[in-house]
mmCIF file of C-alpha atoms and ligand atoms in Angstrom:
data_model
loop_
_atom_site.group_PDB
_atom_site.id
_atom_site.type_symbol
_atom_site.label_atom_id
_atom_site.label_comp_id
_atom_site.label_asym_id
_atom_site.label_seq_id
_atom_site.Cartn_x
_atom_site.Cartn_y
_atom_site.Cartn_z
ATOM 1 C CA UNK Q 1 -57.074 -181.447 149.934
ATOM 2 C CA UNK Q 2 -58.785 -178.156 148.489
ATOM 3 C CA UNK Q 3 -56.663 -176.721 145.463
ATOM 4 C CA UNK Q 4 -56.773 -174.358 143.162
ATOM 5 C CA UNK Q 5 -55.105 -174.597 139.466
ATOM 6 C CA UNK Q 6 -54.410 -171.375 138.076
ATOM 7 C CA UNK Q 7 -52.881 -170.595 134.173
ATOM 8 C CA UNK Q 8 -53.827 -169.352 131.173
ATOM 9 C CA UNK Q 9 -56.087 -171.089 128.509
ATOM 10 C CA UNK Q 10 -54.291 -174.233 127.315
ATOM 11 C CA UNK Q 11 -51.609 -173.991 130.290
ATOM 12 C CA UNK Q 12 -52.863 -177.566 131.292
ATOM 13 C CA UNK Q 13 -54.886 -177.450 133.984
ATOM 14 C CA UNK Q 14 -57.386 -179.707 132.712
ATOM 15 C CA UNK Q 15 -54.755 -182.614 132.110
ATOM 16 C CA UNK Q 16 -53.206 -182.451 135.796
ATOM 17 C CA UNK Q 17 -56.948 -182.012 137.115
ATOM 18 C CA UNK Q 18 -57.580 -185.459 135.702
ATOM 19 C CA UNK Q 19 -54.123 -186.643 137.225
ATOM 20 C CA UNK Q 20 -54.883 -185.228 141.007
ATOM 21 C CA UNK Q 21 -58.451 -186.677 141.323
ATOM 22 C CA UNK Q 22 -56.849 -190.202 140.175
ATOM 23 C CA UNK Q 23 -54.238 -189.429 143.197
ATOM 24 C CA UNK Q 24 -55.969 -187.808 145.939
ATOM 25 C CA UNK Q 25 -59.654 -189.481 145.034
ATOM 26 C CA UNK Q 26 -61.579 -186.167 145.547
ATOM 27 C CA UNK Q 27 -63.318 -184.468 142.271
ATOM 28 C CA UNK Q 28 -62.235 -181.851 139.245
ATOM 29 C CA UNK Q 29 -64.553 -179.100 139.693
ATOM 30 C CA UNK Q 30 -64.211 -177.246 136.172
ATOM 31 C CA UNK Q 31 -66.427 -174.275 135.900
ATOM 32 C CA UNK Q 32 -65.639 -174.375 132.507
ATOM 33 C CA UNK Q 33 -66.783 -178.113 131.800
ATOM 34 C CA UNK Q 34 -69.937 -177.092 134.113
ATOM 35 C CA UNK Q 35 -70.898 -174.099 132.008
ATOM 36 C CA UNK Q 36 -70.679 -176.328 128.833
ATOM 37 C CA UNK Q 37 -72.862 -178.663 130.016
ATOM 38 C CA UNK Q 38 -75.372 -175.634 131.271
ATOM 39 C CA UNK Q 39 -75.328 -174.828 127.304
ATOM 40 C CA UNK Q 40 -75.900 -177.668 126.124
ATOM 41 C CA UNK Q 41 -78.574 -178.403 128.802
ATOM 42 C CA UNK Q 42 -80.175 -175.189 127.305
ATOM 43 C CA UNK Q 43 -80.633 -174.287 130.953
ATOM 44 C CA UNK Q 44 -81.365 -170.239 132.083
ATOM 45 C CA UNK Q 45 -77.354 -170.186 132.992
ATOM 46 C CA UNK Q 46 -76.156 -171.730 130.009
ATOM 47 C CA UNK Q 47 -78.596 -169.348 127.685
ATOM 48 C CA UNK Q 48 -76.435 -166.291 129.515
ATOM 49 C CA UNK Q 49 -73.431 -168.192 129.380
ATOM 50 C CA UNK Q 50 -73.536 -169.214 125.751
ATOM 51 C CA UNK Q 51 -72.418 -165.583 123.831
ATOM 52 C CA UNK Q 52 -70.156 -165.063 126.566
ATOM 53 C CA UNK Q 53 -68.138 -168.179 126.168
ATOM 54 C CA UNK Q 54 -68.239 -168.047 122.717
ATOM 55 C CA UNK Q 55 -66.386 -164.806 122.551
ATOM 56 C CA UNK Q 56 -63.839 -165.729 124.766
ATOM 57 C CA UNK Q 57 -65.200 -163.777 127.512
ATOM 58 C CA UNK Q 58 -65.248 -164.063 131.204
ATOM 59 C CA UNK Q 59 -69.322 -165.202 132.712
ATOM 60 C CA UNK Q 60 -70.613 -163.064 135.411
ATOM 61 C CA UNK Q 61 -68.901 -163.703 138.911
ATOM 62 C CA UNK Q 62 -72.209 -164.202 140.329
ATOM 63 C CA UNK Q 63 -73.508 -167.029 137.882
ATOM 64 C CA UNK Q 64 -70.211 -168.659 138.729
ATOM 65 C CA UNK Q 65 -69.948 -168.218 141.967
ATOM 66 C CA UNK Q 66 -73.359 -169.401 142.314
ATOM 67 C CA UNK Q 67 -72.152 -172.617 140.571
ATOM 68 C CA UNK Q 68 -69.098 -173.333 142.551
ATOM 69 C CA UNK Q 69 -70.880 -172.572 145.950
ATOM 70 C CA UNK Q 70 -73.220 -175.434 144.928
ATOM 71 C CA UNK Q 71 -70.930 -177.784 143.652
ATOM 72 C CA UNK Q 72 -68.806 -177.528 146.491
ATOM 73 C CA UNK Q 73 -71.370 -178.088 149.201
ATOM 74 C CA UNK Q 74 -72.448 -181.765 147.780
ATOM 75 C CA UNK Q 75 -71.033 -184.786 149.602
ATOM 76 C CA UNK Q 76 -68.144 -185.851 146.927
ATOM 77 C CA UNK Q 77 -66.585 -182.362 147.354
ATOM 78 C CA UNK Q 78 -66.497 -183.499 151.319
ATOM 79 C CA UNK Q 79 -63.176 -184.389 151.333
ATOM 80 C CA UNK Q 80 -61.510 -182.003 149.136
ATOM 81 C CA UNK Q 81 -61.608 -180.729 145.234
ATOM 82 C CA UNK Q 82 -59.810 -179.291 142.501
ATOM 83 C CA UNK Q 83 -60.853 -176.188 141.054
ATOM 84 C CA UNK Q 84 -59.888 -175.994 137.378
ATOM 85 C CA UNK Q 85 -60.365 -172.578 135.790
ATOM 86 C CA UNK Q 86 -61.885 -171.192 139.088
ATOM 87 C CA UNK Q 87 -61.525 -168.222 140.217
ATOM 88 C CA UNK Q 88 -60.713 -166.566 137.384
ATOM 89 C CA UNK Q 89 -61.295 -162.483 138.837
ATOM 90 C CA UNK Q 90 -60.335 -161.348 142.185
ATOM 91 C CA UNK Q 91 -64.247 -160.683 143.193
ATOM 92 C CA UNK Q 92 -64.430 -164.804 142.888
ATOM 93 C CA UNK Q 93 -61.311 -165.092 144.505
ATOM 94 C CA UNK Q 94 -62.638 -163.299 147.523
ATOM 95 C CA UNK Q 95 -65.939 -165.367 147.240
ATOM 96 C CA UNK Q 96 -64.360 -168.570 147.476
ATOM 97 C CA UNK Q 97 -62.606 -167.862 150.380
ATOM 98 C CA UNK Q 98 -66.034 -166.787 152.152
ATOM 99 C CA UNK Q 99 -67.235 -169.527 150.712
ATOM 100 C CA UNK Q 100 -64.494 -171.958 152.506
ATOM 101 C CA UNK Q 101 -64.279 -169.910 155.831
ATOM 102 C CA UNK Q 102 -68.210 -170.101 156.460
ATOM 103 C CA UNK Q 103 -67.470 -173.637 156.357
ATOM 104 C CA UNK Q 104 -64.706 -173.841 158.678
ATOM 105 C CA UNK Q 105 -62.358 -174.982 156.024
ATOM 106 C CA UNK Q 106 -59.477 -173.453 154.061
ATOM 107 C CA UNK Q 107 -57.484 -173.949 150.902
ATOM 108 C CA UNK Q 108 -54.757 -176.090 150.753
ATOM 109 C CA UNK Q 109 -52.512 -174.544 147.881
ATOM 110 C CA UNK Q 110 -52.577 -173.148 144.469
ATOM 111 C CA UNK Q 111 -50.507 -174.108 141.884
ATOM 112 C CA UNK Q 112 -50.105 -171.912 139.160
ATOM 113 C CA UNK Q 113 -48.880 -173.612 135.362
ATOM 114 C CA UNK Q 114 -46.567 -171.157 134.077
ATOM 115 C CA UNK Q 115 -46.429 -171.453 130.368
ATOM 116 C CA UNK Q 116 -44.502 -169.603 127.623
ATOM 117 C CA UNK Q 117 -47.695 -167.321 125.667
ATOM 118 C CA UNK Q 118 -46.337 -168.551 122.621
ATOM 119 C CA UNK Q 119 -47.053 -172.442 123.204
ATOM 120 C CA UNK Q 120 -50.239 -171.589 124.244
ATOM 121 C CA UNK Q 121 -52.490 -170.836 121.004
ATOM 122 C CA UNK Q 122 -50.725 -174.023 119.550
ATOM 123 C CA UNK Q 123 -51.745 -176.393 122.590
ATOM 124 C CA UNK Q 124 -55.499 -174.965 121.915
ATOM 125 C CA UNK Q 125 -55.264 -175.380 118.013
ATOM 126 C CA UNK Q 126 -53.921 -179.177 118.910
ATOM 127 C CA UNK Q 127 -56.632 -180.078 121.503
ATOM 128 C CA UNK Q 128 -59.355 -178.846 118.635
ATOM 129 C CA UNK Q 129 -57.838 -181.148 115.738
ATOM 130 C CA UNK Q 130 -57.047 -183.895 118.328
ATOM 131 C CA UNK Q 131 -60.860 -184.113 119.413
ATOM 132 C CA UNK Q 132 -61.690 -184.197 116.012
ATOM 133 C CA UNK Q 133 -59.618 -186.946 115.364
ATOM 134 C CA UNK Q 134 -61.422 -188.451 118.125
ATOM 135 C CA UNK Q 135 -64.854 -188.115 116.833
ATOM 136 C CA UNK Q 136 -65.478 -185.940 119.881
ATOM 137 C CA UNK Q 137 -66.788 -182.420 120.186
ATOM 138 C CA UNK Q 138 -64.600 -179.468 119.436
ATOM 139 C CA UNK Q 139 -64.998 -176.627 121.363
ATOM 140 C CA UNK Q 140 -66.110 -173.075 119.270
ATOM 141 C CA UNK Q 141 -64.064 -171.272 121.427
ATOM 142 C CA UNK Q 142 -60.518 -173.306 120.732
ATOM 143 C CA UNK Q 143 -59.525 -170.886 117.408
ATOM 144 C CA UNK Q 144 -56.945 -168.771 117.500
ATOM 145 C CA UNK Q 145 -59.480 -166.135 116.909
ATOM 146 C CA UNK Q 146 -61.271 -166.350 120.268
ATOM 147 C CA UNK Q 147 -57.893 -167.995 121.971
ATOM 148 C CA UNK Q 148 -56.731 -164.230 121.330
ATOM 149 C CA UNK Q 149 -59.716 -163.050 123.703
ATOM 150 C CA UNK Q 150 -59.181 -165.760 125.973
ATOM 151 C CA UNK Q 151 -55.636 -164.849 126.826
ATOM 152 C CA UNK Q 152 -56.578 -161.034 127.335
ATOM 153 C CA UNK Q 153 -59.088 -162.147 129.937
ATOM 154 C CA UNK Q 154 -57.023 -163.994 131.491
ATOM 155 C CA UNK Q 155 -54.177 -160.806 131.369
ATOM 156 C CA UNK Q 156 -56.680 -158.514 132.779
ATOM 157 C CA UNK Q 157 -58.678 -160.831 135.261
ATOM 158 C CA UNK Q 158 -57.207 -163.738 135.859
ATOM 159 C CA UNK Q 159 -53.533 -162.434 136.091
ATOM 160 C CA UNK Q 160 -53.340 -160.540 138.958
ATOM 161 C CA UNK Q 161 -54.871 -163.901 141.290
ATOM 162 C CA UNK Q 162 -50.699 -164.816 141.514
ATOM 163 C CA UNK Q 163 -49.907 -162.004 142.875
ATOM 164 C CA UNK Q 164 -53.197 -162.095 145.441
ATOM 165 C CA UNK Q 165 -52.246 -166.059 146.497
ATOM 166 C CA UNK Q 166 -48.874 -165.240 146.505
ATOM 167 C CA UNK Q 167 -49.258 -162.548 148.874
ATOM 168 C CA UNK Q 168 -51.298 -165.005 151.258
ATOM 169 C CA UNK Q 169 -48.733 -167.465 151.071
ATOM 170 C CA UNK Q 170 -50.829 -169.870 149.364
ATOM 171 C CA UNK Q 171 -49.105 -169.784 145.730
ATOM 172 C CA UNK Q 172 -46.698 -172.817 144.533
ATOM 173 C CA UNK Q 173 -45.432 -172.262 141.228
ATOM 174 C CA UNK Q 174 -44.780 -175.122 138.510
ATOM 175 C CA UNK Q 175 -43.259 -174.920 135.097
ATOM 176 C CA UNK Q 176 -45.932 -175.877 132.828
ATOM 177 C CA UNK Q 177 -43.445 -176.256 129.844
ATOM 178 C CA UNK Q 178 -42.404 -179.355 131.551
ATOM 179 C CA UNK Q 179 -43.539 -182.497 129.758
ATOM 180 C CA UNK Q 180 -46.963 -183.917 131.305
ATOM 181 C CA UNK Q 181 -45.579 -186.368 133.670
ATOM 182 C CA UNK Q 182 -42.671 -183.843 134.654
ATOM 183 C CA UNK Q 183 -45.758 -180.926 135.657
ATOM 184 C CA UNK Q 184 -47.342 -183.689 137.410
ATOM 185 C CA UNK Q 185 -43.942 -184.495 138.989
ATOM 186 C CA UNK Q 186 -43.604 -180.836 140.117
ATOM 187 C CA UNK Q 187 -47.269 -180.264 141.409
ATOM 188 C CA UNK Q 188 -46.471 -183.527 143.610
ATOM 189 C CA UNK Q 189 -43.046 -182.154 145.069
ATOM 190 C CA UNK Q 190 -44.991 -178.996 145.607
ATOM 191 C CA UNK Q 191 -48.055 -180.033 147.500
ATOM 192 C CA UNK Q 192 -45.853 -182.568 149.329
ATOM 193 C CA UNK Q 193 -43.426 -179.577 150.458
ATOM 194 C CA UNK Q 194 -46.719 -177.950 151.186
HETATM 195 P P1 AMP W 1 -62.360 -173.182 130.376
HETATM 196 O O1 AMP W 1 -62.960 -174.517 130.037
HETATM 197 O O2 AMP W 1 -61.874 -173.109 131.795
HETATM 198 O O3 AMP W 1 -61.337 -172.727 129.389
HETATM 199 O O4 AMP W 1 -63.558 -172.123 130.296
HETATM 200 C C1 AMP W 1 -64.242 -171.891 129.088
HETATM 201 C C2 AMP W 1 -65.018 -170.580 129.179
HETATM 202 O O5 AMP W 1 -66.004 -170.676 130.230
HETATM 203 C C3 AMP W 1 -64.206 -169.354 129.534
HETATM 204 O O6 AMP W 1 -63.575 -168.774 128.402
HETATM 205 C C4 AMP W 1 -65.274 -168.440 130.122
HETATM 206 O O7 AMP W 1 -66.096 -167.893 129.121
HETATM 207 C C5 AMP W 1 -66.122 -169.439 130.904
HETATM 208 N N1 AMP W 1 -65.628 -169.625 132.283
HETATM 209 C C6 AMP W 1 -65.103 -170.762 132.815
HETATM 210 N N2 AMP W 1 -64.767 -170.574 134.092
HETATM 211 C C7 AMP W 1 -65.054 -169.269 134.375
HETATM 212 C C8 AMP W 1 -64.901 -168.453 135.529
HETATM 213 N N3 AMP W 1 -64.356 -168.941 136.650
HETATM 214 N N4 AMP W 1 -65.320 -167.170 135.446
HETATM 215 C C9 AMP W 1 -65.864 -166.671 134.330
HETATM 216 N N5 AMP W 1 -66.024 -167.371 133.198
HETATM 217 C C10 AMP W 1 -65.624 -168.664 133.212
#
């Protein structure tokens, strides 16, 4: 199974990543998780990554693409993945597809969370105190401040994707202001339907 989970920042994509890879056994490839851990690795993509990120911006499509096109071509990612918060622009939208047809594979679906804009800048503000709670890092870029950047990236990049997958017949819609097990619920119906 190769899917893609498309939504805005804080739409959950993250949560029903975690959810899929427990049901389908293949891995969460997170570009955004990957990129952290180039920063904190201090590594020559996470030095161009760093300023980027922390403003809420989108990374170049080539560093990412770069990223995903090695990720995907190691042996876990043999039987399927998840991408979570990838593609995010229709240049890596088109590059993942090359990426999948030069090795005879194709997508499965993509499920896009839709989530009222208003519940979104909460969800962030929640996940920052709730992995503060937990002792665990918080990211910089979960503030309303730079949430406000995030969503108009996504608006102007990340947006129009629904409309591309749609278009290819690809796109199954879920109502991400379910509750957590009903989105999970939904996704399941959808890629079962699929
Ligand atoms: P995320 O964890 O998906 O919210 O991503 C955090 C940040 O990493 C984003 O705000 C971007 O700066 C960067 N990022 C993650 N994925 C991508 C992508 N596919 N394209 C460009 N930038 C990305």
């Amino acid at each position: 199974m190769r899917l893609i989970l498309l939504g805005p920042p804080g739409a959950g994509k993250g949560t029903q990543a975690a959810r899929l890879v427990e049901t389908h056994s293949i891995p969460q490839l997170s570009t955004g998780d990957m990129l952290r851990a180039a920063v904190a690795a201090e590594t020559e993509t996470g030095l161009k990554a760093k300023a980027v990120m922390e403003a809420g911006d989108l990374v170049s499509d080539a560093i990412v693409n770069q990223i995903v096109s090695d990720r995907i071509s190691e042996p876990d990612c043999a039987n399927g993945f998840i991408l979570d918060g990838y593609p995010r622009t229709l240049a890596q939208a088109d590059a993942v597809g090359d990426m999948l047809t030069e090795k005879g594979l194709a997508l499965d679906a993509v499920v896009e969370l839709v989530v009222d804009d208003r519940a979104l800048v909460g969800r962030i503000v929640k996940r920052a105190e709730d992995a503060a709670a937990a002792g665990q890092p918080v990211r910089k870029d979960d503030t309303p401040e730079v949430f406000d950047e995030r969503l108009r990236a996504y608006y102007k990049s990340t947006a129009p994707l629904t409309g591309y997958y749609y278009a290819k017949g690809d796109l199954k819609t879920v109502d991400g202001m379910d509750t957590i097990d009903g989105v999970t619920a939904q996704i399941n119906a959808a890629l079962k339907a699929h």
